[in-house]
Short mmCIF file of C-alpha atoms in Angstrom, two decimals:
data_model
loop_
_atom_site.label_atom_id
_atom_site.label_comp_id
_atom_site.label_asym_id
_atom_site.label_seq_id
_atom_site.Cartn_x
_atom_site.Cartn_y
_atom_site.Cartn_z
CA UNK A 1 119.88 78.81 126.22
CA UNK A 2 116.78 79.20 128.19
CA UNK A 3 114.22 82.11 126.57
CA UNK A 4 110.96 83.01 128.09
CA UNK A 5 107.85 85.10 126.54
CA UNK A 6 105.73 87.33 128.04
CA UNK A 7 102.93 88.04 126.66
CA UNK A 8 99.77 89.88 127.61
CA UNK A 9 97.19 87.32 126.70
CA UNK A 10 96.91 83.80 124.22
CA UNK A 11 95.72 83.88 120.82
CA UNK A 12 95.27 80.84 118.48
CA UNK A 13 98.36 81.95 116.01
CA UNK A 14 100.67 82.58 119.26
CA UNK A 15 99.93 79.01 119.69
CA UNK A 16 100.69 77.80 116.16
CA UNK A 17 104.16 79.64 116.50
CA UNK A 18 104.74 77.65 119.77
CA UNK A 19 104.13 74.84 119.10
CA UNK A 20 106.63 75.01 115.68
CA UNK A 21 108.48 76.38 118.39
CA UNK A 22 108.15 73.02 120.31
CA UNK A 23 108.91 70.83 117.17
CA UNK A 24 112.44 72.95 116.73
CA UNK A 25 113.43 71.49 120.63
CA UNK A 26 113.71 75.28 121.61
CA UNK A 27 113.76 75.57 125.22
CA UNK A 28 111.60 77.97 125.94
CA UNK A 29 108.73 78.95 127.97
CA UNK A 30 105.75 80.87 127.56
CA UNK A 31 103.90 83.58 130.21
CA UNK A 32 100.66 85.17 130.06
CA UNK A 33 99.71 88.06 132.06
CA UNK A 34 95.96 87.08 131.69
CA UNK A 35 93.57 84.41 129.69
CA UNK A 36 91.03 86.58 128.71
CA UNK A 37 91.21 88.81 125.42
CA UNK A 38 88.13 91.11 124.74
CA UNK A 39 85.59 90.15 122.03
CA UNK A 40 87.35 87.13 121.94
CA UNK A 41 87.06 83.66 123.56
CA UNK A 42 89.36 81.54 122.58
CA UNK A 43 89.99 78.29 124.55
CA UNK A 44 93.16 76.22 124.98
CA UNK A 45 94.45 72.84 125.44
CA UNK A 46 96.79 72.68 128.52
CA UNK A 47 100.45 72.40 127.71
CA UNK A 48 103.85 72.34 129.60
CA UNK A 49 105.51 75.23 127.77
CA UNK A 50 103.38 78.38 129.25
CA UNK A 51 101.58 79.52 132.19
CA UNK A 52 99.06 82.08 133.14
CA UNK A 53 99.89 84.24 135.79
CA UNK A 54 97.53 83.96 139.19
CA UNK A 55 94.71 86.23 139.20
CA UNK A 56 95.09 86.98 142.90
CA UNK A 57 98.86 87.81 143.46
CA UNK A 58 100.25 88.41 139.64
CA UNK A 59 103.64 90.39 140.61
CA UNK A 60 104.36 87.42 143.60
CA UNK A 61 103.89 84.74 140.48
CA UNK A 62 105.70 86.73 138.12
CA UNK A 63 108.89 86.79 140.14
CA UNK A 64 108.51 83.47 141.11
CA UNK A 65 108.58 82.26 137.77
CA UNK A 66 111.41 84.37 136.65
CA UNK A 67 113.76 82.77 139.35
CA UNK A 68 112.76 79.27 138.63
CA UNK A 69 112.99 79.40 134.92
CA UNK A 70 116.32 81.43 134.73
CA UNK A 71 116.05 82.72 131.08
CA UNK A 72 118.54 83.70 129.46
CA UNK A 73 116.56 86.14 127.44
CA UNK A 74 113.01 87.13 127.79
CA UNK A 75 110.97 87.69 124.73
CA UNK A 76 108.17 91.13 125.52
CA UNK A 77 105.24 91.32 123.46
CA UNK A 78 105.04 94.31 123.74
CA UNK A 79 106.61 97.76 125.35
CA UNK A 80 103.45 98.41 128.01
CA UNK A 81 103.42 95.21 129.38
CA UNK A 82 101.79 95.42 132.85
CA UNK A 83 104.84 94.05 135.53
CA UNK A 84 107.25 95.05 132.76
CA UNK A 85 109.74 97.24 135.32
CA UNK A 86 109.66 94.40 137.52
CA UNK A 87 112.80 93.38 135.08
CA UNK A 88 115.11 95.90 136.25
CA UNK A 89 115.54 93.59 139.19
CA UNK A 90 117.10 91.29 136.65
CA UNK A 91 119.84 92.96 134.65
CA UNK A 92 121.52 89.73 133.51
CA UNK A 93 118.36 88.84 131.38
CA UNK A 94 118.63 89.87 128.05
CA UNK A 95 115.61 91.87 126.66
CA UNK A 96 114.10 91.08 123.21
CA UNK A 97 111.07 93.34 122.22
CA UNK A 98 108.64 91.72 119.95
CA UNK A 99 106.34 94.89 118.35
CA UNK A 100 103.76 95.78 115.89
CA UNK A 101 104.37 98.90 113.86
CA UNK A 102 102.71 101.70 115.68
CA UNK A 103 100.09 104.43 114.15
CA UNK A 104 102.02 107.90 113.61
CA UNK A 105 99.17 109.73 112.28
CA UNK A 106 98.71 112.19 114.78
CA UNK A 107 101.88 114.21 115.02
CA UNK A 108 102.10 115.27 118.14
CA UNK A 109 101.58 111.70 119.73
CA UNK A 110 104.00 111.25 117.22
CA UNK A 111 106.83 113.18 118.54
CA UNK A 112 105.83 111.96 122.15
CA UNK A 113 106.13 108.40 121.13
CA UNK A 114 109.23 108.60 119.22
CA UNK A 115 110.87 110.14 122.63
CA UNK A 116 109.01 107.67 124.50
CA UNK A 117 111.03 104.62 122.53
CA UNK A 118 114.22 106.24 122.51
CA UNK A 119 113.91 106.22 126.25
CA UNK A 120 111.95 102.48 126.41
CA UNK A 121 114.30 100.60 124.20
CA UNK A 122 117.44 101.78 124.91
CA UNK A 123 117.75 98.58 126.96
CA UNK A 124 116.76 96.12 124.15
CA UNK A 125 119.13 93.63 123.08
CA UNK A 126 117.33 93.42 119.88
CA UNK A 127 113.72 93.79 118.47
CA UNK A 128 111.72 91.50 116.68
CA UNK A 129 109.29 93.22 114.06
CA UNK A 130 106.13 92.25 112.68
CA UNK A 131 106.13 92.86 109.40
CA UNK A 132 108.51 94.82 106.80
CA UNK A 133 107.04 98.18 107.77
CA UNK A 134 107.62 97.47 111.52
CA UNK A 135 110.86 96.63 110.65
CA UNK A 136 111.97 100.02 108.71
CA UNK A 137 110.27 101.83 111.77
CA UNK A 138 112.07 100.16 114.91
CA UNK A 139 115.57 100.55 112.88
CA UNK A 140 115.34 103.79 113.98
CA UNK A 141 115.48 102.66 117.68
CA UNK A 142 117.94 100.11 117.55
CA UNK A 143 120.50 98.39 114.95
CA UNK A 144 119.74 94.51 115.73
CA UNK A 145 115.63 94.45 114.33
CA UNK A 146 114.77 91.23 112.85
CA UNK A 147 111.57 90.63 110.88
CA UNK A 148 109.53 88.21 112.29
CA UNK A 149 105.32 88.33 111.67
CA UNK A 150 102.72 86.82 113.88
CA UNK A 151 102.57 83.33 111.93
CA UNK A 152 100.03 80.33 111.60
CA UNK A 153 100.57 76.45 110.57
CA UNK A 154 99.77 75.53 107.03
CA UNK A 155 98.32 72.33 107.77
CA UNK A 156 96.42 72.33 105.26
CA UNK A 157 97.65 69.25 102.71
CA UNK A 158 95.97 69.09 99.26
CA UNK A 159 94.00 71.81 99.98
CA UNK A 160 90.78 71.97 97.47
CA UNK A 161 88.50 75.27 98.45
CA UNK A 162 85.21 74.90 98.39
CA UNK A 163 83.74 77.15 95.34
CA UNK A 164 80.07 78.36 94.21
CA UNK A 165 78.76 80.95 91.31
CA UNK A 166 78.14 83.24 93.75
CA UNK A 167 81.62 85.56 95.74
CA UNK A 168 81.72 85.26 98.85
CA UNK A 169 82.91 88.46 100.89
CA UNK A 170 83.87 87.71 104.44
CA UNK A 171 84.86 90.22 107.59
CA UNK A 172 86.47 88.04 110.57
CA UNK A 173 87.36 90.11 113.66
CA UNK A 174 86.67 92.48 116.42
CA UNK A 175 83.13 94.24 115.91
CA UNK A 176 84.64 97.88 116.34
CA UNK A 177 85.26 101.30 114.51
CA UNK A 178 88.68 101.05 114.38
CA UNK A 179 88.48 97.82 111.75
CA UNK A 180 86.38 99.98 109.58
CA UNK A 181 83.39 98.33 110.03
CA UNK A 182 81.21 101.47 110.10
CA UNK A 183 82.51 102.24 106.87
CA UNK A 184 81.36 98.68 105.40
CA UNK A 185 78.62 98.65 106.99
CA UNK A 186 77.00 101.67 105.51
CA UNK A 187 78.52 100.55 102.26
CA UNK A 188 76.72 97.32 102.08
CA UNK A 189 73.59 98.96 103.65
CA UNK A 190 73.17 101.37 101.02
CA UNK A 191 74.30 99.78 97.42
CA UNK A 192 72.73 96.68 95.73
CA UNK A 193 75.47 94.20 94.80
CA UNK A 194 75.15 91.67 92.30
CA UNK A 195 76.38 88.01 92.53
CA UNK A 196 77.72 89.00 95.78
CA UNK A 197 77.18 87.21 99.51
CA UNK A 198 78.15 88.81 102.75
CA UNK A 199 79.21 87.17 105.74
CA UNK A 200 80.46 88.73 109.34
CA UNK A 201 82.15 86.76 112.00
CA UNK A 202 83.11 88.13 115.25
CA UNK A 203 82.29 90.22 118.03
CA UNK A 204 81.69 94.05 119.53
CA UNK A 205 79.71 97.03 120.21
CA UNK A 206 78.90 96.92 116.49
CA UNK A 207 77.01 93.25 116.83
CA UNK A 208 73.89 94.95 116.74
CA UNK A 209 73.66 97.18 113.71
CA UNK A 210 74.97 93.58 112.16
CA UNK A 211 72.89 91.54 113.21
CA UNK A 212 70.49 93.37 111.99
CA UNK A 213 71.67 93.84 108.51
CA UNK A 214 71.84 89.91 108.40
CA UNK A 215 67.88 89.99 108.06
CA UNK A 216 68.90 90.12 104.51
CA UNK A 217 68.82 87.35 102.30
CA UNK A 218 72.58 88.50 101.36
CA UNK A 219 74.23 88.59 104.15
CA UNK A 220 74.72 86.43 106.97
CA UNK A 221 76.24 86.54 110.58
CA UNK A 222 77.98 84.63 113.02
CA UNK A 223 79.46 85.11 116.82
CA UNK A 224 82.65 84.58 118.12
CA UNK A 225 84.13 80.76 116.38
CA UNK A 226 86.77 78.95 117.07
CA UNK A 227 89.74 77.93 115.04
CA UNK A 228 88.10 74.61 113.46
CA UNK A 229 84.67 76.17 112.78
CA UNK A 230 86.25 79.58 110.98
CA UNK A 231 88.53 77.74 109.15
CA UNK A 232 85.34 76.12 107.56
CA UNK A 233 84.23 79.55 107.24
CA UNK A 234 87.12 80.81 105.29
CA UNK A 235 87.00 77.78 103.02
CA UNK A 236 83.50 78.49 101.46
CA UNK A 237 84.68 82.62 100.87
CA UNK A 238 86.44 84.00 98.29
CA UNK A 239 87.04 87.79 99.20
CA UNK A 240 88.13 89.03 103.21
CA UNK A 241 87.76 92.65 103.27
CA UNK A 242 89.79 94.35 106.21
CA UNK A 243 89.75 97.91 105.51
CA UNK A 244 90.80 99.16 109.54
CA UNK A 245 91.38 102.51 110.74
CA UNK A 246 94.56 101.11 111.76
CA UNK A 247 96.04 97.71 112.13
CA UNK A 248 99.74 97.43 113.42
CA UNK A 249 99.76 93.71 111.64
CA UNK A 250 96.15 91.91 111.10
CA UNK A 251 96.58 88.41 110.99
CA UNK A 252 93.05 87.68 109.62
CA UNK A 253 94.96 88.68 106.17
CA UNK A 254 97.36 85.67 106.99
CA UNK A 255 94.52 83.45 107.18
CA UNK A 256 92.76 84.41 104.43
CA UNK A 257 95.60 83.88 102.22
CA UNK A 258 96.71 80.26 104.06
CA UNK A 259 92.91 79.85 102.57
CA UNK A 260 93.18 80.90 99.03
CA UNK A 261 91.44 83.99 99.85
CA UNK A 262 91.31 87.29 97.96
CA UNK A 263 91.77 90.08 99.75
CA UNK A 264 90.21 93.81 99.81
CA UNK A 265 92.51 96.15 102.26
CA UNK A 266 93.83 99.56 102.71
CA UNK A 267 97.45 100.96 103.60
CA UNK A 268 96.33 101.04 107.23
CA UNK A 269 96.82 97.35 107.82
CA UNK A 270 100.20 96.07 107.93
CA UNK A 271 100.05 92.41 106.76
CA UNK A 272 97.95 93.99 103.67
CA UNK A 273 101.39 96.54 103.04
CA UNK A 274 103.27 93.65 103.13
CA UNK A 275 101.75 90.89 100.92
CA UNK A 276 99.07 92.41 98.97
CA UNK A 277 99.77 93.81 95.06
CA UNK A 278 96.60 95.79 93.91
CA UNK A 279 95.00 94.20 90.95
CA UNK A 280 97.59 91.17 91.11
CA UNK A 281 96.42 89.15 94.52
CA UNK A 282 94.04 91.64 95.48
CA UNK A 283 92.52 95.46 95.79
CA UNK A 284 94.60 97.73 97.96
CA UNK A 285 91.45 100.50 98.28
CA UNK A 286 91.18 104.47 99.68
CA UNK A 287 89.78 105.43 102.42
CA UNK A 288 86.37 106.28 101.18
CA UNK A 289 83.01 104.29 100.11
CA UNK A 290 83.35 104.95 96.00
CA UNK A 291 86.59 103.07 96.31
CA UNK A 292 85.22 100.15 98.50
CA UNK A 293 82.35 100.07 96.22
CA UNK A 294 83.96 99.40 92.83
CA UNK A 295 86.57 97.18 94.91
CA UNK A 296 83.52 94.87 95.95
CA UNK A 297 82.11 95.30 91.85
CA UNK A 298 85.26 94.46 90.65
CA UNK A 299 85.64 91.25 92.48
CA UNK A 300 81.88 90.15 92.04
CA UNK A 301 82.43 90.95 87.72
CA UNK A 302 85.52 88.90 88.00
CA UNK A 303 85.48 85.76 89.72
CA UNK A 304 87.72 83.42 87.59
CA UNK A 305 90.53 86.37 88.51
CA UNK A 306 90.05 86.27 92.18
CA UNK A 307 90.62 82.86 92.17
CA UNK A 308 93.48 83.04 90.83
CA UNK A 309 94.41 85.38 93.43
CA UNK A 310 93.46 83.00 96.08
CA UNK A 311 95.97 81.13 94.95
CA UNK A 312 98.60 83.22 94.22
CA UNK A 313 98.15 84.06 97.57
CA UNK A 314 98.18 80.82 99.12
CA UNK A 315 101.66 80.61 97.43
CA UNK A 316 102.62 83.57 99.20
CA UNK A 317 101.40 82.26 102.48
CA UNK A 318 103.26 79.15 102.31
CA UNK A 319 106.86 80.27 101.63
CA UNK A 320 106.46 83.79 104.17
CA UNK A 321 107.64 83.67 107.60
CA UNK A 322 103.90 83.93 108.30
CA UNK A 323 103.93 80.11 108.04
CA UNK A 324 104.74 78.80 111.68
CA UNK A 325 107.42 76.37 110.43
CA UNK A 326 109.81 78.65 108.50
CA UNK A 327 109.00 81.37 111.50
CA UNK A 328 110.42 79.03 113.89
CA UNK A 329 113.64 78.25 111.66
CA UNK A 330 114.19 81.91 111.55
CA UNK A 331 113.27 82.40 115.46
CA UNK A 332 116.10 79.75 116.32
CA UNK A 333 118.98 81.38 113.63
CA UNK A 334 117.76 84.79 115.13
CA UNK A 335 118.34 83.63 118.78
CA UNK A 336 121.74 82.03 117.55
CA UNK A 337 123.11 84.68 116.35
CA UNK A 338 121.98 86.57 119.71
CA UNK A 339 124.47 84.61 121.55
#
């Protein structure tokens, strides 16, 4: 069985899952509508196994591709994929959606959405969810919906984190309001915490109000890094805070917790609904600054707990299907059982 991805653009964890992917002797193959991802710039070793789609005549390259590979099912990334209708040429290709939980708070978008799916996955062969949530949601659409998270490799063997007197709170991700940052931000401008560190890593129209709040001797700042240098990042932190508007998934919690990380989130993030406990591997908080402000207290009064945490939640990590290798076993019995 031959099964092809399309995916809108690369991102290190898409490569993790690949590359377990690789390991399982999956044939599959891997296209990208487009190498670059805002605020971010990751780079890429070459590899056999995908190709980005030319700049200069996408839809030409796109069908091209399709012919020559000759999947047998084609894995979309998403419902809005630019080129997407292009498929209807190919009605012996079986589609697989692969989707993030979507935000319902509005309720008119709501309804229009919900009539938009019916319509947009009546064709799916099956869906692959991210995350429990995404799961209950897409049932509605379809009966075959398998969960299967955005997942990372665990290499990380006799892991000892690097600890000090002092907690560590770290934010890793886009610079922008919908992550919350605004919200943080004026948190941590305005209160005086004690015993407690701040560090920002990422990138966004919010990179200046940052920066400048890293004049302070608390709080520091750094641009867009790459997977070696964050994951040196995550090892000297003991707290991520992700406290988004909305987040369909947020794999930054996945990381963390791969990294014996606590973690300080809201019901707005996905990966946070799914794997954090409040007060047992981390703080589930409300959407306003009291409740971010005695979450950020609580873990600086408390750091033997949150350690513990950590590594509760490094546990977690390891036996989830957000580790690469047991996503990959359950990619292969999902696609077996697609037959």
């Amino acid at each position: 069985m031959k099964i092809l991805f399309y995916i809108n653009s690369p991102s290190s964890y898409q490569f993790d899952f690949f590359e377990s992917l690789k390991k399982k002797k999956i044939n599959f193959h891997v296209i990208f509508y487009t190498k670059e991802i805002r605020n971010f710039k990751w780079k890429f070793k070459t590899n056999k196994w995908s190709t980005y789609l030319n700049k200069k005549n996408k839809k030409k390259h796109f069908l091209k591709l399709i012919k020559n590979i000759e999947p047998n099912i084609i894995v979309l990334g998403g419902y809005n994929l630019k080129l997407n209708y292009l498929l209807n040429k190919f009605t012996d290709i079986k589609k697989v959606y692969w989707l993030e939980r979507v935000n319902e708070s509005n309720l008119i978008k709501k309804f229009i959405r919900r009539k938009f799916l019916l319509n947009k996955l009546k064709d799916a062969f099956a869906i692959l969810a991210i995350g429990k949530e995404a799961k209950k949601y897409y049932s509605k659409f379809n009966k075959k919906v398998f969960n299967l998270p955005y997942s990372i490799l665990p290499n990380l063997k006799n892991y000892k984190k690097k600890e000090s007197q002092t907690v560590n709170f770290l934010f890793v991700g886009q610079f922008i309001k919908r992550k919350g940052l605004n919200r943080l931000i004026n948190v941590i401008d305005n209160n005086s915490f004690n015993n407690a560190r701040f560090t920002f890593v990422g990138d966004g129209p919010l990179k200046a109000k940052i920066r400048g709040m890293a004049t302070k001797k608390n709080i520091n700042y750094f641009n867009f890094l790459n997977k070696s240098k964050l994951n040196k990042i995550y090892k000297v932190n003991d707290v991520l805070i992700l406290i988004s508007n909305f987040d369909g998934w947020g794999v930054v919690v996945i990381e963390a917790m791969r990294q014996k990380m606590t973690v300080i989130s809201n019901k707005s993030v996905g990966a946070s609904l799914d794997f954090i406990k409040n007060k047992h591997n981390g703080i589930m908080v409300d959407n306003y600054d009291q409740s971010i402000i005695e979450a950020i207290n609580y873990c600086s009064d408390n750091i033997k707990k949150i350690r513990k945490w950590g590594t509760i939640n490094r546990n977690i990590y390891q036996k989830s299907l957000c580790n690469s290798i047991n996503a990959s076993n359950k990619f292969k019995k999902i696609i077996t059982s697609l037959k």
